[in-house]
CSV table of C-alpha atoms and ligand atoms in Angstrom, one decimal:
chain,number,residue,atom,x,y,z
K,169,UNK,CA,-6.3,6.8,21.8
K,170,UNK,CA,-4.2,4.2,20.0
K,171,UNK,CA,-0.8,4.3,19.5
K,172,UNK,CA,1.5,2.3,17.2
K,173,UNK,CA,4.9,1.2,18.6
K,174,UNK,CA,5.5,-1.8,16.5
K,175,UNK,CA,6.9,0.1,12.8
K,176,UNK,CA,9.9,-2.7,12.7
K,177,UNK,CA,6.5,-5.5,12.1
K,178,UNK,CA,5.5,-3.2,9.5
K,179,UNK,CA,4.4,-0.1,8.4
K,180,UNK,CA,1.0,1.9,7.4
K,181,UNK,CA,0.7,2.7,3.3
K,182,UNK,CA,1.6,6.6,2.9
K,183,UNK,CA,-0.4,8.5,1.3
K,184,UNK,CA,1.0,9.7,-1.8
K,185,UNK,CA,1.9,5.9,-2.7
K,186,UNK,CA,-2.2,4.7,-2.0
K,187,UNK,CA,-3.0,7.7,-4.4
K,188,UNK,CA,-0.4,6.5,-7.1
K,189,UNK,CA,-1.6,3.0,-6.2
K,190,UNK,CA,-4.7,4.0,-6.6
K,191,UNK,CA,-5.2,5.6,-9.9
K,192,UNK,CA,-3.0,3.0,-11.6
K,193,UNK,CA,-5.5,-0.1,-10.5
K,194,UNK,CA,-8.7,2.5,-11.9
K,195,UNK,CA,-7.1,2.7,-15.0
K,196,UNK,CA,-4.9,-0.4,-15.5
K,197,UNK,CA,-5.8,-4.0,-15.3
K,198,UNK,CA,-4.4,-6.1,-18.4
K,199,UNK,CA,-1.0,-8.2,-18.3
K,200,UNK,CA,2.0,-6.5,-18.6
K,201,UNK,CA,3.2,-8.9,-20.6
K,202,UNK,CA,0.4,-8.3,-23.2
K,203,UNK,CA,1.6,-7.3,-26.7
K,204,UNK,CA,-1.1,-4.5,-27.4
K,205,UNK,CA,-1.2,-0.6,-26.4
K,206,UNK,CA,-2.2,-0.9,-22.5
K,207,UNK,CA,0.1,-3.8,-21.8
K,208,UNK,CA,2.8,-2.2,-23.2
K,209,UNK,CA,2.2,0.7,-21.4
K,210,UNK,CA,2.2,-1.2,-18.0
K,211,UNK,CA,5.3,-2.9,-18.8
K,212,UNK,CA,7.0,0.1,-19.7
K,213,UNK,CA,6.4,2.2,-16.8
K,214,UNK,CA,7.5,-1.1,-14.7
K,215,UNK,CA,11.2,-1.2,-16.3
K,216,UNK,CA,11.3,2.9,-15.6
K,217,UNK,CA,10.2,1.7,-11.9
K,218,UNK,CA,12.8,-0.7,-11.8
K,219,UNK,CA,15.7,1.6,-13.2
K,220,UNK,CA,14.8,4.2,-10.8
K,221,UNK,CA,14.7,2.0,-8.3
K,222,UNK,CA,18.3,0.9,-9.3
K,223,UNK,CA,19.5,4.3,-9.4
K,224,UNK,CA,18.6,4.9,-5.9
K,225,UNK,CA,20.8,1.7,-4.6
K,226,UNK,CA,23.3,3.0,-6.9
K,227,UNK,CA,23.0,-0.2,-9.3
K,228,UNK,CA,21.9,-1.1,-12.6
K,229,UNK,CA,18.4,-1.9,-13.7
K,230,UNK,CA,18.6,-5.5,-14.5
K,231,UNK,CA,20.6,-5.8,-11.4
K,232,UNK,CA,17.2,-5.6,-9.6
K,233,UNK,CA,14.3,-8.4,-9.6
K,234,UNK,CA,10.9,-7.4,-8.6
K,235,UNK,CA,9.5,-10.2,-5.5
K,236,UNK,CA,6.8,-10.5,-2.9
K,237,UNK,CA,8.6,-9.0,-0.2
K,238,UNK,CA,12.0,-9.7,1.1
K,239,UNK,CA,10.9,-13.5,2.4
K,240,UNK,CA,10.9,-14.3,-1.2
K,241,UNK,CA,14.2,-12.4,-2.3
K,242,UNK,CA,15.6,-13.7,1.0
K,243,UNK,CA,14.9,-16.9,-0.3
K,244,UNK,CA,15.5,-17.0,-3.8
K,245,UNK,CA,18.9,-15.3,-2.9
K,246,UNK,CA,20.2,-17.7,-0.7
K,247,UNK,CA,18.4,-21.3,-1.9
K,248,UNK,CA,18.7,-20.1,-5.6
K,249,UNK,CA,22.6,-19.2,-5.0
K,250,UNK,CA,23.3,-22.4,-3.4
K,251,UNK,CA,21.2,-24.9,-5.6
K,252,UNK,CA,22.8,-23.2,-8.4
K,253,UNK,CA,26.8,-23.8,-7.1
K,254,UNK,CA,26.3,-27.3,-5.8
K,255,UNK,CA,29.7,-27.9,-5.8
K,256,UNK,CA,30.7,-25.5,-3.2
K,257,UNK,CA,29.2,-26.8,0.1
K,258,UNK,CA,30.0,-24.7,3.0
K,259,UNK,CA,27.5,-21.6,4.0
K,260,UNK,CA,28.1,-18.9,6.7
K,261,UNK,CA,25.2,-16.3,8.3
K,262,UNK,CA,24.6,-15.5,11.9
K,263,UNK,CA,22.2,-17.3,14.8
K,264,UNK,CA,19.8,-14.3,14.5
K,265,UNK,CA,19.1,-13.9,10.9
K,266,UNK,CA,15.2,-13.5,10.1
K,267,UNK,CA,13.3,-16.3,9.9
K,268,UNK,CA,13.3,-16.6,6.1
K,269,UNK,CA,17.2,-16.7,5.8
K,270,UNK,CA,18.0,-18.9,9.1
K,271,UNK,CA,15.4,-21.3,8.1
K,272,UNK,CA,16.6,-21.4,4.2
K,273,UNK,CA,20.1,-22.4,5.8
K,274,UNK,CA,18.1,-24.3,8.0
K,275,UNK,CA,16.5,-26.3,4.5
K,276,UNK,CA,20.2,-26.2,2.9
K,277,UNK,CA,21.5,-27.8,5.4
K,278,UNK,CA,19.1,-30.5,6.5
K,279,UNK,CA,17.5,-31.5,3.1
K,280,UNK,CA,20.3,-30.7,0.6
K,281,UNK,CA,23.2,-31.7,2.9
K,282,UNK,CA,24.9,-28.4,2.8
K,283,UNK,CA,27.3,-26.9,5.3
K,284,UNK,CA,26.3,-24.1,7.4
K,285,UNK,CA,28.3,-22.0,10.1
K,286,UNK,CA,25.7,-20.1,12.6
K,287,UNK,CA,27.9,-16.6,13.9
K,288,UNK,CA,27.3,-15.7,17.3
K,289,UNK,CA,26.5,-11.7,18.0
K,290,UNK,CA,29.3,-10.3,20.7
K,291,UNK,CA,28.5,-8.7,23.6
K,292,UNK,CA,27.5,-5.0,21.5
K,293,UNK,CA,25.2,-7.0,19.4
K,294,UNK,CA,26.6,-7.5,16.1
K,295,UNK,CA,28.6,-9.9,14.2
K,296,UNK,CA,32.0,-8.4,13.6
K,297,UNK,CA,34.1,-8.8,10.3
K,298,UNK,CA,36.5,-10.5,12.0
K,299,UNK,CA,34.4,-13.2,13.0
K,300,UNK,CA,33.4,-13.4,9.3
K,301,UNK,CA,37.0,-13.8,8.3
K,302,UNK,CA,37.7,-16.7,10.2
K,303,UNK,CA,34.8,-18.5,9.2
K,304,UNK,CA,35.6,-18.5,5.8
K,305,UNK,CA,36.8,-21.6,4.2
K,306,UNK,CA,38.0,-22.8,0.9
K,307,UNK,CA,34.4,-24.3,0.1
K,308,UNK,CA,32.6,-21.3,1.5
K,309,UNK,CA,29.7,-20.5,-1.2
K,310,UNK,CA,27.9,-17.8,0.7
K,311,UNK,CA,27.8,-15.7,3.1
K,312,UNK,CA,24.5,-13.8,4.4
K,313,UNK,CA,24.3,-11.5,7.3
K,314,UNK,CA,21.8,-8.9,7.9
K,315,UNK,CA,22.1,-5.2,8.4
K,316,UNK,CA,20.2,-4.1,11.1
K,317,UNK,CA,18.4,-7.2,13.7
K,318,UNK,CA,14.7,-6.4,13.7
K,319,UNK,CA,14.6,-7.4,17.4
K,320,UNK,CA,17.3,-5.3,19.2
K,321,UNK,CA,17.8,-3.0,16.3
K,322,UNK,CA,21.9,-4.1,16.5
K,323,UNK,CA,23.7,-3.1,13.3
K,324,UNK,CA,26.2,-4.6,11.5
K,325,UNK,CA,28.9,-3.4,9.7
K,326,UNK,CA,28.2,-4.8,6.5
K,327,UNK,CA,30.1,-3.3,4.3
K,328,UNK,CA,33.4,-4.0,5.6
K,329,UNK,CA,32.1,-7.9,5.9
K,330,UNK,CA,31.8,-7.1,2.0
K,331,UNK,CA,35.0,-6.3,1.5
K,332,UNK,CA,36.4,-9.4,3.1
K,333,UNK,CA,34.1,-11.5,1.7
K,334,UNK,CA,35.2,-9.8,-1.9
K,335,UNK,CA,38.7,-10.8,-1.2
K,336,UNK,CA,37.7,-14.6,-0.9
K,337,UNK,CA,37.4,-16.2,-4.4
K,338,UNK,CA,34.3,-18.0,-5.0
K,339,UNK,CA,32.3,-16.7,-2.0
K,340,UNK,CA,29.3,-14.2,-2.8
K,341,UNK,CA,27.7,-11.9,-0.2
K,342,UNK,CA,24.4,-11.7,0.7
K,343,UNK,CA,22.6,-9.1,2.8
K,344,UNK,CA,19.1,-8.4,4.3
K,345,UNK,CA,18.8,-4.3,4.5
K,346,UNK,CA,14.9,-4.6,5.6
K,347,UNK,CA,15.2,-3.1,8.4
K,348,UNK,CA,18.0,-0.7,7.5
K,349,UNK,CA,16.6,0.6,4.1
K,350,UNK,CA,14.9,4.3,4.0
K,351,UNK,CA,16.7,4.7,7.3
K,352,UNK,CA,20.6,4.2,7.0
K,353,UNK,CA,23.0,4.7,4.1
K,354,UNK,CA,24.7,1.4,2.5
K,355,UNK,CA,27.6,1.2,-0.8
K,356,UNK,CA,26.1,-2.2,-2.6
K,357,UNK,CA,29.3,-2.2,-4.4
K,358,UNK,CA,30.9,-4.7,-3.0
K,359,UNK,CA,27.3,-6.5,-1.7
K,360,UNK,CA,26.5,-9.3,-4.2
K,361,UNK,CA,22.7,-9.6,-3.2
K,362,UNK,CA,20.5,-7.5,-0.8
K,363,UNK,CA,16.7,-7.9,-0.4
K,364,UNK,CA,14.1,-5.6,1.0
K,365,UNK,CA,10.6,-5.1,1.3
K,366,UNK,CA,8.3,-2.3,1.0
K,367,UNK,CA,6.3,-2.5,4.2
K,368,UNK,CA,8.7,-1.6,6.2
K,369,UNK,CA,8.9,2.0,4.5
K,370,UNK,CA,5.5,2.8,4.0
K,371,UNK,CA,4.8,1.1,1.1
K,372,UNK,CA,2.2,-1.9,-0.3
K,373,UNK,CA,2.7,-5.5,1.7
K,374,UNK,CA,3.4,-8.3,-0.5
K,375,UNK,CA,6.0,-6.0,-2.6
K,376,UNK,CA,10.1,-6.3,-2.3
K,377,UNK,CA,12.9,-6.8,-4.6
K,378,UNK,CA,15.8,-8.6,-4.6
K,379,UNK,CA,19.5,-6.4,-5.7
K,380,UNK,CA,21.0,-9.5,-7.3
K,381,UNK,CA,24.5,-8.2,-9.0
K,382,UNK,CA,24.7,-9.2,-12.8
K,383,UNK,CA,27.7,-11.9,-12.7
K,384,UNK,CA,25.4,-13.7,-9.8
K,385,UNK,CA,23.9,-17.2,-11.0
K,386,UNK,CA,20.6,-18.5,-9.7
K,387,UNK,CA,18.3,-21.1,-9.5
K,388,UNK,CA,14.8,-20.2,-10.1
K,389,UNK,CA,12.5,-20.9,-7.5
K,390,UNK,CA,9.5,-20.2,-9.0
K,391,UNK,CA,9.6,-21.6,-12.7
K,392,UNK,CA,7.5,-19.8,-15.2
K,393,UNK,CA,7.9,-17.4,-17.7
K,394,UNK,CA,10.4,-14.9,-18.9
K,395,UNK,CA,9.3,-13.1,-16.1
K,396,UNK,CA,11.9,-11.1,-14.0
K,397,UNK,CA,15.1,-12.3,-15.8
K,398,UNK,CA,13.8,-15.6,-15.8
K,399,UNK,CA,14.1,-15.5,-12.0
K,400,UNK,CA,10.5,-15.4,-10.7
K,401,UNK,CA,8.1,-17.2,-13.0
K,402,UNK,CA,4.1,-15.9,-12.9
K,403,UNK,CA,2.3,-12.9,-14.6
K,404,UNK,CA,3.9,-9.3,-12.9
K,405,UNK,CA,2.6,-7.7,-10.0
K,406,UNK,CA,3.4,-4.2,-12.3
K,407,UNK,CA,1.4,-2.1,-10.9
K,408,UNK,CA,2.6,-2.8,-7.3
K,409,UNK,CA,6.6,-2.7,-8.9
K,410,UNK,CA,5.8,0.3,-10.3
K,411,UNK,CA,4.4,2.2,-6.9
K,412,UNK,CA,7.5,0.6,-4.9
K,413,UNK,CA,9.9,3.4,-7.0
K,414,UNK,CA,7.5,5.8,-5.4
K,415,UNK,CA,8.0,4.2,-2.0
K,416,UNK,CA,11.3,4.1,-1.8
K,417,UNK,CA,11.9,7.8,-3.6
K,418,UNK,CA,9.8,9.0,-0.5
K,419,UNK,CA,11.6,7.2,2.2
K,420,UNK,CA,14.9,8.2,1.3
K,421,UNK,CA,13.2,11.9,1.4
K,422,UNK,CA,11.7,11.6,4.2
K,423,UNK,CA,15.0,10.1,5.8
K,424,UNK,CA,16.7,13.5,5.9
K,425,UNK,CA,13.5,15.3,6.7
K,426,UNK,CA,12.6,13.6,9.8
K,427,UNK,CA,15.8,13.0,11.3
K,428,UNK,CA,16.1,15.6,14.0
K,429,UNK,CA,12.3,14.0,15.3
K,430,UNK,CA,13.0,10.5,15.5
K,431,UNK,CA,16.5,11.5,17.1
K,432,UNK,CA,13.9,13.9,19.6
K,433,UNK,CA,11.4,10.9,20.2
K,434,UNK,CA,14.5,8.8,20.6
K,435,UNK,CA,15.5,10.6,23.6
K,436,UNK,CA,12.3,10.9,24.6
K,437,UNK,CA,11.3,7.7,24.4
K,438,UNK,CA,15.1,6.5,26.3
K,439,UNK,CA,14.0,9.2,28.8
K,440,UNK,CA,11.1,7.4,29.7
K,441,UNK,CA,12.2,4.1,30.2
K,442,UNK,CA,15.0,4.3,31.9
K,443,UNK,CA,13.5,5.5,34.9
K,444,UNK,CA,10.8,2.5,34.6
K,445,UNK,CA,12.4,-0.8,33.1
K,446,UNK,CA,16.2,-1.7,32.0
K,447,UNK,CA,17.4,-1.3,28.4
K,448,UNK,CA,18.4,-4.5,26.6
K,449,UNK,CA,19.4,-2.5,23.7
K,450,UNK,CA,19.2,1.1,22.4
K,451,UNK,CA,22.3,1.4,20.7
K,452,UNK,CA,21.3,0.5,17.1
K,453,UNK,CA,18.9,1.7,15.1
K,454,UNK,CA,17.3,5.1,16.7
K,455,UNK,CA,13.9,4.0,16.2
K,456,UNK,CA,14.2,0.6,17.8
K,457,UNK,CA,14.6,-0.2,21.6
K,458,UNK,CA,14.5,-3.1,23.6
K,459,UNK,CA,13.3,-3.9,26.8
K,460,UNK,CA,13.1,-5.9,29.6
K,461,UNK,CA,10.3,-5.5,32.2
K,462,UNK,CA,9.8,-6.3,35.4
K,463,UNK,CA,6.5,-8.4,34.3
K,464,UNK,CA,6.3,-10.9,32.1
K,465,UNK,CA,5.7,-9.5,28.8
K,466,UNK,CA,2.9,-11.5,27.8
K,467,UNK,CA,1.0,-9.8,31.1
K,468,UNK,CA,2.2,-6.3,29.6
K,469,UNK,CA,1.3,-6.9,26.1
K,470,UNK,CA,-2.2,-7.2,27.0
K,471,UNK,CA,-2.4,-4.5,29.4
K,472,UNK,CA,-0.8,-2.1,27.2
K,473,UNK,CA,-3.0,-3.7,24.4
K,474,UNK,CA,-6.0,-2.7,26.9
K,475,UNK,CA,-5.1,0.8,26.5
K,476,UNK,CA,-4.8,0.9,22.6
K,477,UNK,CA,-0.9,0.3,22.7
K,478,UNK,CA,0.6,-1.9,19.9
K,479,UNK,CA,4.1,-2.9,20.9
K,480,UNK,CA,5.7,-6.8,20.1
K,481,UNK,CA,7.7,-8.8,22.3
K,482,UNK,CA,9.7,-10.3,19.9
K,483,UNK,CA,10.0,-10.6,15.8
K,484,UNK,CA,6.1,-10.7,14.5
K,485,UNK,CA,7.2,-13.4,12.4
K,486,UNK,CA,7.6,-15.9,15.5
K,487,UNK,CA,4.9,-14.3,17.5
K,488,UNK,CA,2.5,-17.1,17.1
K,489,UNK,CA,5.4,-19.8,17.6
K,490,UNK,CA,6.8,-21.7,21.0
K,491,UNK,CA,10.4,-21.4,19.7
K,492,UNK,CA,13.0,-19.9,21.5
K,493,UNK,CA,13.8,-16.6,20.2
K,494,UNK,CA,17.2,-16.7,18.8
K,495,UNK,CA,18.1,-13.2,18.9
K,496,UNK,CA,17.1,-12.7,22.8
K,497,UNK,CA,19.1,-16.1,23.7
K,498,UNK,CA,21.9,-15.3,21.6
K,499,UNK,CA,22.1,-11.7,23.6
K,500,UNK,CA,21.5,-13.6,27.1
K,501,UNK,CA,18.1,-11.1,27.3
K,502,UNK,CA,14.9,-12.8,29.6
K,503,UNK,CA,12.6,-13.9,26.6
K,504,UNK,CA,9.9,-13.9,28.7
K,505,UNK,CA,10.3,-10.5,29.5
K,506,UNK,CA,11.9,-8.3,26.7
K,507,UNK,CA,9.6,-6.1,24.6
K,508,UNK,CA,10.4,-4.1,21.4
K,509,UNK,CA,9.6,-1.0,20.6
K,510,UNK,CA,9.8,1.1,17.4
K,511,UNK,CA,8.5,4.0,15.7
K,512,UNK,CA,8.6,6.1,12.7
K,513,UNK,CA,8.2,9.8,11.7
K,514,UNK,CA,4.4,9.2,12.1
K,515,UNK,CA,4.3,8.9,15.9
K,516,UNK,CA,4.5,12.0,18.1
K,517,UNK,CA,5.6,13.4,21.5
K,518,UNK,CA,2.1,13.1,22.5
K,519,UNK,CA,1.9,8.8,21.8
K,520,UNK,CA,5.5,8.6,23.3
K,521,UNK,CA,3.9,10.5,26.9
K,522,UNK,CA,0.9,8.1,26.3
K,523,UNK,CA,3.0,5.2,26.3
K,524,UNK,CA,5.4,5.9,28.9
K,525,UNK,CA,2.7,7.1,31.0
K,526,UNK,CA,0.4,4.3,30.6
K,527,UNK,CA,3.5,1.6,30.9
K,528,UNK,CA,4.0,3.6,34.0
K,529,UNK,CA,0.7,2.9,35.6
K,530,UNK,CA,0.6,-1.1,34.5
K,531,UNK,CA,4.0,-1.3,36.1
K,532,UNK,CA,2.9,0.3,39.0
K,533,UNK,CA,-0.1,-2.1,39.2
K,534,UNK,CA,1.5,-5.4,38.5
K,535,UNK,CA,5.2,-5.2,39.7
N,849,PMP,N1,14.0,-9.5,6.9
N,849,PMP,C1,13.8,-8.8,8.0
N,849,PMP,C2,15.0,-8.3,8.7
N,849,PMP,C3,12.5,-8.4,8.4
N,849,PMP,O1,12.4,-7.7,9.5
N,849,PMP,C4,11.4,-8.9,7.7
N,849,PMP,C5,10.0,-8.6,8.1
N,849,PMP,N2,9.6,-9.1,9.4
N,849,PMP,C6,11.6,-9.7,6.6
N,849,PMP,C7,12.9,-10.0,6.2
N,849,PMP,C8,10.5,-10.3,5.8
N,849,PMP,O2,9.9,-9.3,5.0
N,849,PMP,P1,8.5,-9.6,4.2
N,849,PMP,O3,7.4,-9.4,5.3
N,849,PMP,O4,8.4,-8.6,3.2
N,849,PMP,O5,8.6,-11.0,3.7
């Protein structure tokens, strides 16, 4: 048997999106840019993707640039913001960003001498709007803070941090909804940027967007043609942009639909575990809990791995680094022994029982 627990890394391609995917790539292969029939028709049916797409966030259509995934529209957001309002020198986002806005700050602030104030989580895990409001300065450019932490599943309360941010004149707001997109509701009205990818709901890898509001100036990062705006120079990837309306149309479906089963395999799942390890966290996101086990997690990983089990200690994009994790130290959790696990409306009762059982008998064998 093998059973996926690790739907925060990413997530497999449904279905109905493969078949749209599918049939598009038979019949379609010239640039969308092209000026005769078939190019036409590609480029068309990616500006009706993208105003769908819009529609569902509740924004307009060229209030939404097409990107590689949201470590592209993380960092065109946040480097293409600041390189754009030199002026204005002072940046704010929190210690456990994902890697692809920490280490942009990271850039700003070491290669193009920019400002940067790191927010701590508090003790429930998130980075309050108060602690927002008295970081803000007079120079403050940006803002960035994530919805929901892809390690402990922690979320933040975003759109009130949007409102104060609002309130402060020449400061934008930029947020990372990955991990909270297809699975909690969010007002952009008052969110100046927000990127997201479509892995992480089912859709292709390599395919994201960044919501970039219309009075929002940036620096391209990837100079080329007229391209997205401007924004994101090199020949469309239109059939993927037009398949990601398709993805997210069928996550925010299957959002209401499966609600009452990830709630169940929540429980289930919480059930399980208590009686076996302690909880880091479980209080965010449903589908994401955290661990700590009595063996070091690099001994479980395997075992479990053994058994056809997929979980992750920590963020897949720092797996393969010897960097502390900056979510787990933030949170005062034992790196060395915290595992995450997630799960979607594809996994059943029957992998949950597998898991805790199997977790059960490692423990059993190793503790
Ligand atoms: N932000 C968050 C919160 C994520 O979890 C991830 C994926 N690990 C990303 C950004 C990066 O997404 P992508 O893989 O599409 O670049």
């Amino acid at each position: 048997m093998k059973v996926y627990l690790d739907a925060v890394s990413t997530t497999g391609v449904d279905e109905k999106v493969l078949e749209t995917y599918k049939k598009l790539l038979d019949e379609y292969y010239c640039n969308s840019d092209a000026l005769y029939d078939d190019g036409v028709a590609i480029y068309d049916m990616q500006e009706k993707a993208r105003a769908l797409i819009a529609g569902m966030l509740g924004v307009k259509k060229d209030e939404l640039i097409f990107t590689a995934g949201a470590s592209e529209a993380n960092s065109l957001a946040i480097k293409g913001l600041a390189l754009k309002h030199r002026d204005r020198k002072h940046l704010i986002t929190s210690i456990y960003e994902h890697s692809s806005v920490y280490n942009s700050f990271r850039q700003l602030e070491e290669d193009f001498g920019f400002e940067v104030t790191y927010l701590d989580p508090d003790e429930n895990g998130q980075i309050t709007p108060v602690a927002v409001k008295e970081a803000l300065r007079d120079d403050t450019l940006l803002v960035s803070i994530m919805h929901v932490n892809n390690e402990i599943g922690a979320i933040n309360d975003v759109e009130e941090i949007a409102k104060i941010v609002k309130r402060h004149p020449g400061t934008y707001f930029h947020c990372d909804i990955t991990q909270s997109l297809g699975k909690l509701d969010i007002d952009l009205a008052n969110i100046d940027m927000a990127s997201f990818s479509a892995h992480k709901i089912h859709g292709l890898k390599g395919s994201g967007a960044l919501m970039k509001k219309q009075f929002v100036e940036l620096l391209p990062l990837i100079s080329g043609g007229q391209q997205e705006y401007s924004l994101r120079g090199g020949t469309s990837n239109a059939l993927v942009n037009i398949v990601l309306a398709r993805t997210l149309r069928i996550a925010l479906e299957n959002k209401e639909k499966y609600h009452d089963k990830l709630m169940e395999l929540h429980d289930q799942l919480c059930e399980g575990l208590n009686d076996l390890v302690k909880i880091n966290y479980a209080s965010g996101l449903p589908t994401l809990i955290n661990i700590d086990t009595p063996i070091p997690s690099e001994v479980l990983l395997n075992a479990l791995n053994e058994r056809g089990i997929m979980v992750s200690s920590k963020s897949t994009c720092g797996s393969r680094k010897n960097e502390v994790n900056r979510t787990l130290h933030a949170m005062g959790y034992d790196e060395d022994h915290a595992i995450r696990v997630s799960f979607d409306h594809t996994n059943t009762k029957e992998e949950i029982a597998y898991f805790i059982e199997n977790l059960k008998e490692i423990l059993d064998k190793y503790a």
